[in-house]
Amino acid sequence: MDIHLKKLYEKLLASYMTEPKEDHLYSAQQLSKWFIEKRVSPEEVINVHIGSVKRMVPELPKEVKATLEMLLEVMVGYGVAYQEREQLMSRQRELEDEIEVAAGLQQTLLPESTPSLPGVDIGVISVASKQMSGDYYNFVDHGMQQLGVGIADIVGKGIPAALCMSMIKYTMDRLDAKSLSPGEILRDLNTIVERNVLPSMFITMIYGVYDSLNHQFRYATAGHEPGLIYSAGEDCFTSLETKGMVLGVLRDNEYPEYVADLEPNDAIILFTDGVTEARVDGKFIERETIKSMIRDHIHLPAQQAVEAIHQKLYEMTNYIMRDDQTILMIKRVG
């Protein structure tokens, strides 16, 4: 213990033994805070206390001395546990700092804003259930008024998920100047993921290219949650085809492509399984309920619509998010 703190404690103890006052007890409480700040162990405090008492009361009864010695032995074991707790707390703070850095990194991996495309309205919302997310989305400019859209769900959380997200982002960024099809893009991503992630990790994903000249959406999927196509003319929904295997399991996978044509006011809605696996009254939300929520807000601008859908889902699940939720909408407006 610091010599200054030791002298303060001895002086306070002597004053209290001579004339006990409430002020002394208050001062003792303040002194205990200094002990904590200086990381003084409990057995050190007891040891100073016993030494001070023995000096101030030389003729201390042997029974009292015995009780003080017993207290010191008890506090030695307590002190060991205290030190272990301090080490765990320190490690916890380090981990929290690392997670905060990784969470900040994740935010830099996401697009700063939604891109503009003639005749198309785009909105997206991505909310993490915890500090870090396993969801990812990105946009790629394919030129000639064609926009690539990718949305992925990494099985796993924390720093490994952030590393996987960075790998997907930089791979997708590399595609800017290429005219690869959605199936080829997923095939390339699968090769990279399979080579670089742990066997216990894999990624679901959908990648599509929206051609705003003919309002056609060509896409391929890798085990991802089936998205929806909303037909405004018929006021109905069609599920997107999902026949590709998840990324990272087998190296030589092929990803079949599908095409969807959009009429004015039609929309494509993509999401992660945090949406479909949300629980309402202890049960997974019905897909028809999700369709109903989309229908109720489809008239809004795309960004307002996805935010309203997420908020409604959040309210229905009693403000409990068990998994990350990402919703992306592409709506033809002309």
Coordinates of C-alpha atoms in Angstrom, one line a residue:
M1 CA 0.0 0.0 0.0
D2 CA 1.1 3.5 -0.7
I3 CA 2.8 5.1 2.4
H4 CA 0.6 8.1 2.2
L5 CA -2.6 6.1 2.2
K6 CA -1.2 4.0 5.0
K7 CA -0.6 7.0 7.2
L8 CA -4.0 8.4 6.4
Y9 CA -5.7 5.2 7.4
E10 CA -3.7 4.9 10.6
K11 CA -4.5 8.5 11.5
L12 CA -8.2 8.0 10.8
L13 CA -8.3 4.8 12.8
A14 CA -6.6 6.4 15.8
S15 CA -9.1 9.3 15.8
Y16 CA -12.0 6.9 15.6
M17 CA -10.7 4.7 18.4
T18 CA -10.2 7.8 20.6
E19 CA -13.6 9.5 19.8
P20 CA -15.9 7.7 17.3
K21 CA -17.8 10.1 15.1
E22 CA -19.9 9.9 12.0
D23 CA -17.4 12.1 10.2
H24 CA -14.8 9.4 10.7
L25 CA -17.0 6.7 9.0
Y26 CA -17.7 9.1 6.1
S27 CA -13.9 9.6 5.7
A28 CA -13.4 5.9 5.8
Q29 CA -15.9 5.5 2.9
Q30 CA -13.9 8.0 0.9
L31 CA -10.7 6.4 1.7
S32 CA -12.0 3.0 0.5
K33 CA -12.6 4.6 -2.9
W34 CA -9.0 5.6 -3.0
F35 CA -8.0 2.0 -2.2
I36 CA -10.1 0.8 -5.1
E37 CA -8.6 3.4 -7.5
K38 CA -5.1 2.4 -6.3
R39 CA -6.0 -1.3 -6.6
V40 CA -5.1 -2.0 -3.0
S41 CA -6.1 -5.6 -2.2
P42 CA -8.4 -6.4 0.8
E43 CA -5.7 -8.3 2.7
E44 CA -3.4 -5.3 2.5
V45 CA -6.0 -3.1 4.2
I46 CA -6.6 -5.8 6.9
N47 CA -2.8 -6.2 7.4
V48 CA -2.4 -2.4 7.9
H49 CA -5.4 -2.3 10.2
I50 CA -4.0 -5.1 12.4
G51 CA -0.6 -3.6 12.6
S52 CA -2.0 -0.2 13.6
V53 CA -4.3 -1.7 16.2
K54 CA -1.4 -3.7 17.8
R55 CA 0.8 -0.5 17.9
M56 CA -2.0 1.6 19.5
V57 CA -3.1 -1.1 21.9
P58 CA 0.1 -3.1 22.9
E59 CA -1.8 -5.0 25.6
L60 CA -4.4 -6.3 23.2
P61 CA -6.1 -9.5 24.6
K62 CA -4.8 -12.7 23.0
E63 CA -8.4 -13.7 22.0
V64 CA -8.7 -10.4 20.0
K65 CA -5.3 -11.0 18.4
A66 CA -6.4 -14.5 17.4
T67 CA -9.6 -13.1 15.8
L68 CA -7.6 -10.6 13.9
E69 CA -5.1 -13.2 12.6
M70 CA -8.1 -15.4 11.5
L71 CA -9.6 -12.4 9.7
L72 CA -6.3 -11.8 7.9
E73 CA -6.2 -15.5 6.7
V74 CA -9.8 -15.2 5.5
M75 CA -9.0 -12.0 3.6
V76 CA -5.9 -13.6 2.0
G77 CA -8.2 -16.0 0.1
Y78 CA -10.6 -13.2 -0.6
G79 CA -7.8 -11.1 -1.9
V80 CA -6.7 -13.8 -4.4
A81 CA -10.2 -13.9 -5.7
Y82 CA -10.3 -10.1 -5.8
Q83 CA -7.1 -10.0 -7.9
E84 CA -8.5 -12.6 -10.3
R85 CA -11.6 -10.6 -10.7
E86 CA -9.5 -7.5 -11.4
Q87 CA -7.6 -9.4 -14.1
L88 CA -10.9 -10.6 -15.6
M89 CA -12.3 -7.1 -15.6
S90 CA -9.2 -5.7 -17.2
R91 CA -9.4 -8.4 -19.9
Q92 CA -13.1 -7.6 -20.4
R93 CA -12.4 -3.9 -20.9
E94 CA -9.7 -4.9 -23.5
L95 CA -12.2 -7.1 -25.3
E96 CA -14.8 -4.4 -25.3
D97 CA -12.3 -1.9 -26.7
E98 CA -11.4 -4.4 -29.5
I99 CA -15.1 -5.0 -30.2
E100 CA -15.7 -1.3 -30.4
V101 CA -12.9 -0.9 -32.9
A102 CA -14.2 -3.8 -34.9
A103 CA -17.7 -2.3 -34.8
G104 CA -16.3 0.9 -36.1
L105 CA -14.6 -1.0 -38.9
Q106 CA -17.9 -2.6 -39.9
Q107 CA -19.5 0.8 -40.3
T108 CA -16.8 1.8 -42.7
L109 CA -17.5 -1.3 -44.8
L110 CA -21.1 -0.3 -45.5
P111 CA -22.0 2.2 -48.2
E112 CA -22.3 5.7 -47.0
S113 CA -25.5 6.2 -49.0
T114 CA -27.8 4.5 -51.5
P115 CA -26.8 5.0 -55.1
S116 CA -29.1 6.8 -57.6
L117 CA -30.4 5.0 -60.7
P118 CA -32.8 6.4 -63.3
G119 CA -36.3 5.3 -62.8
V120 CA -35.5 3.4 -59.6
D121 CA -36.0 4.2 -55.9
I122 CA -33.7 2.4 -53.4
G123 CA -33.9 2.1 -49.7
V124 CA -32.0 0.1 -47.1
I125 CA -31.8 -0.4 -43.4
S126 CA -29.5 -2.6 -41.4
V127 CA -29.7 -2.9 -37.6
A128 CA -27.5 -5.1 -35.5
S129 CA -29.0 -7.1 -32.6
K130 CA -25.8 -6.6 -30.6
Q131 CA -22.8 -4.3 -30.9
M132 CA -21.5 -6.1 -34.0
S133 CA -23.5 -7.4 -36.9
G134 CA -23.3 -10.4 -39.1
D135 CA -25.3 -8.8 -41.9
Y136 CA -23.7 -7.0 -44.9
Y137 CA -24.9 -5.2 -48.0
N138 CA -23.2 -3.4 -50.8
F139 CA -23.8 -1.8 -54.2
V140 CA -21.6 -2.2 -57.3
D141 CA -21.7 0.0 -60.4
H142 CA -21.6 -2.2 -63.4
G143 CA -21.9 0.7 -65.9
M144 CA -24.5 1.3 -68.6
Q145 CA -27.1 2.1 -65.9
Q146 CA -26.7 -1.3 -64.3
L147 CA -26.4 -1.6 -60.6
G148 CA -25.2 -4.6 -58.7
V149 CA -26.8 -5.3 -55.3
G150 CA -25.5 -7.8 -52.8
I151 CA -26.8 -8.7 -49.4
A152 CA -25.2 -11.3 -47.2
D153 CA -25.6 -12.9 -43.8
I154 CA -22.5 -14.2 -42.1
V155 CA -23.1 -17.2 -39.8
G156 CA -21.3 -16.0 -36.7
K157 CA -20.8 -12.7 -34.9
G158 CA -18.0 -10.5 -33.5
I159 CA -14.6 -9.9 -34.9
P160 CA -14.5 -13.0 -37.2
A161 CA -17.7 -11.7 -38.9
A162 CA -16.1 -8.3 -39.3
L163 CA -13.1 -9.9 -41.0
C164 CA -15.4 -11.8 -43.3
M165 CA -17.3 -8.7 -44.2
S166 CA -14.1 -6.9 -45.1
M167 CA -13.2 -9.8 -47.3
I168 CA -16.5 -9.7 -49.1
K169 CA -16.4 -5.9 -49.5
Y170 CA -13.0 -5.8 -51.1
T171 CA -13.8 -8.7 -53.4
M172 CA -17.0 -6.9 -54.5
D173 CA -15.0 -3.6 -55.0
R174 CA -12.7 -5.5 -57.3
L175 CA -15.7 -6.3 -59.5
D176 CA -16.4 -2.7 -60.4
A177 CA -14.7 -2.8 -63.8
K178 CA -15.9 -6.3 -64.6
S179 CA -19.0 -7.4 -66.5
L180 CA -19.4 -10.6 -64.6
S181 CA -22.9 -12.1 -64.2
P182 CA -24.4 -12.7 -60.8
G183 CA -23.7 -16.4 -60.9
E184 CA -20.1 -15.8 -61.8
I185 CA -19.7 -13.2 -59.0
L186 CA -21.1 -15.7 -56.4
R187 CA -18.8 -18.4 -57.8
D188 CA -15.8 -16.1 -57.4
L189 CA -16.8 -15.1 -53.9
N190 CA -17.4 -18.7 -52.9
T191 CA -13.8 -19.6 -54.0
I192 CA -12.4 -16.9 -51.9
V193 CA -14.5 -17.6 -48.9
E194 CA -13.9 -21.3 -49.0
R195 CA -10.1 -20.7 -49.0
N196 CA -10.0 -18.2 -46.3
V197 CA -12.6 -18.8 -43.5
L198 CA -12.8 -21.5 -40.8
P199 CA -14.7 -24.7 -41.7
S200 CA -17.3 -23.7 -39.1
M201 CA -18.1 -20.4 -40.9
F202 CA -20.2 -19.9 -44.0
I203 CA -22.1 -17.1 -45.6
T204 CA -25.5 -16.8 -47.3
M205 CA -25.9 -14.3 -50.0
I206 CA -27.9 -13.0 -52.9
Y207 CA -26.4 -10.9 -55.7
G208 CA -28.4 -9.3 -58.4
V209 CA -27.9 -6.7 -61.2
Y210 CA -30.6 -4.3 -61.9
D211 CA -30.7 -3.0 -65.4
S212 CA -32.6 0.3 -65.4
L213 CA -32.8 0.5 -69.2
N214 CA -35.2 -2.4 -69.4
H215 CA -36.0 -2.7 -65.7
Q216 CA -34.9 -6.3 -65.4
F217 CA -33.3 -7.8 -62.3
R218 CA -30.9 -10.7 -62.9
Y219 CA -29.9 -12.5 -59.8
A220 CA -28.3 -15.6 -58.2
T221 CA -28.5 -16.8 -54.6
A222 CA -26.2 -18.8 -52.2
G223 CA -28.5 -20.3 -49.6
H224 CA -30.0 -16.9 -48.7
E225 CA -33.4 -16.1 -47.3
P226 CA -35.8 -15.9 -50.3
G227 CA -36.6 -12.3 -51.2
L228 CA -39.9 -11.0 -52.6
I229 CA -41.1 -9.4 -55.8
Y230 CA -44.1 -7.2 -55.4
S231 CA -46.4 -6.8 -58.4
A232 CA -48.3 -3.5 -58.1
G233 CA -50.7 -4.3 -60.9
E234 CA -51.9 -7.6 -59.3
D235 CA -51.1 -6.5 -55.7
C236 CA -49.4 -9.8 -55.0
F237 CA -46.0 -11.2 -54.1
T238 CA -43.7 -13.8 -55.7
S239 CA -40.7 -15.3 -53.9
L240 CA -37.3 -15.2 -55.5
E241 CA -35.7 -18.5 -56.5
T242 CA -33.0 -19.7 -54.1
K243 CA -31.2 -22.8 -55.3
G244 CA -27.5 -22.0 -54.8
M245 CA -25.4 -23.5 -52.0
V246 CA -24.1 -21.2 -49.2
L247 CA -20.6 -19.7 -49.7
G248 CA -17.6 -21.4 -48.1
V249 CA -18.7 -25.0 -48.0
L250 CA -17.6 -26.5 -51.4
R251 CA -15.1 -24.9 -53.7
D252 CA -16.6 -25.7 -57.1
N253 CA -20.2 -24.6 -56.8
E254 CA -22.3 -23.3 -59.6
Y255 CA -25.0 -20.7 -59.0
P256 CA -27.9 -20.7 -61.4
E257 CA -29.3 -17.3 -62.5
Y258 CA -32.9 -16.1 -62.7
V259 CA -34.5 -13.0 -64.2
A260 CA -37.4 -10.9 -63.0
D261 CA -39.0 -8.1 -65.0
L262 CA -40.5 -5.1 -63.2
E263 CA -43.4 -3.0 -64.2
P264 CA -44.0 0.5 -62.9
N265 CA -44.4 0.6 -59.1
D266 CA -43.2 -3.1 -58.8
A267 CA -40.6 -3.7 -56.1
I268 CA -37.9 -6.2 -55.1
I269 CA -37.5 -6.6 -51.3
L270 CA -34.4 -8.4 -50.0
F271 CA -33.8 -9.2 -46.4
T272 CA -31.8 -11.4 -44.0
D273 CA -33.2 -14.2 -41.8
G274 CA -33.3 -11.9 -38.8
V275 CA -36.5 -10.6 -40.4
T276 CA -38.2 -14.0 -41.1
E277 CA -37.0 -15.6 -37.8
A278 CA -38.2 -12.7 -35.6
R279 CA -40.5 -14.1 -32.9
V280 CA -44.0 -12.9 -32.2
D281 CA -45.7 -14.5 -29.2
G282 CA -42.9 -17.1 -29.1
K283 CA -43.4 -18.2 -32.7
F284 CA -41.6 -17.3 -35.9
I285 CA -43.3 -14.5 -37.8
E286 CA -45.4 -15.7 -40.7
R287 CA -44.2 -14.9 -44.1
E288 CA -47.7 -13.6 -44.9
T289 CA -47.4 -11.2 -42.1
I290 CA -44.2 -9.8 -43.6
K291 CA -45.9 -9.4 -46.9
S292 CA -48.7 -7.5 -45.2
M293 CA -46.3 -5.1 -43.6
I294 CA -44.6 -4.5 -46.9
R295 CA -48.0 -3.9 -48.6
D296 CA -48.9 -1.4 -45.9
H297 CA -45.8 0.7 -46.6
I298 CA -45.0 0.0 -50.3
H299 CA -46.6 3.4 -51.3
L300 CA -43.9 5.3 -49.4
P301 CA -40.5 6.3 -50.8
A302 CA -38.2 3.2 -50.5
Q303 CA -36.1 4.5 -47.6
Q304 CA -39.1 5.5 -45.6
A305 CA -40.7 2.1 -46.4
V306 CA -37.9 -0.1 -45.2
E307 CA -37.5 2.0 -42.0
A308 CA -41.3 1.8 -41.3
I309 CA -41.3 -2.0 -42.0
H310 CA -38.4 -2.5 -39.5
Q311 CA -40.1 -0.3 -36.9
K312 CA -43.3 -2.3 -37.2
L313 CA -41.5 -5.6 -36.9
Y314 CA -39.6 -4.3 -33.9
E315 CA -42.9 -3.3 -32.2
M316 CA -44.5 -6.7 -33.0
T317 CA -41.6 -8.6 -31.4
N318 CA -41.9 -6.5 -28.2
Y319 CA -38.7 -4.6 -29.0
I320 CA -36.6 -7.7 -28.8
M321 CA -34.1 -8.4 -31.7
R322 CA -32.7 -11.9 -31.5
D323 CA -30.7 -11.5 -34.8
D324 CA -29.5 -8.8 -37.1
Q325 CA -32.0 -7.4 -39.5
T326 CA -31.4 -6.0 -42.9
I327 CA -34.1 -4.9 -45.4
L328 CA -33.3 -3.6 -48.9
M329 CA -35.9 -2.4 -51.3
I330 CA -35.6 -1.6 -55.1
K331 CA -38.7 0.0 -56.5
R332 CA -39.4 0.9 -60.1
V333 CA -40.9 4.4 -60.2
G334 CA -40.8 5.0 -64.0

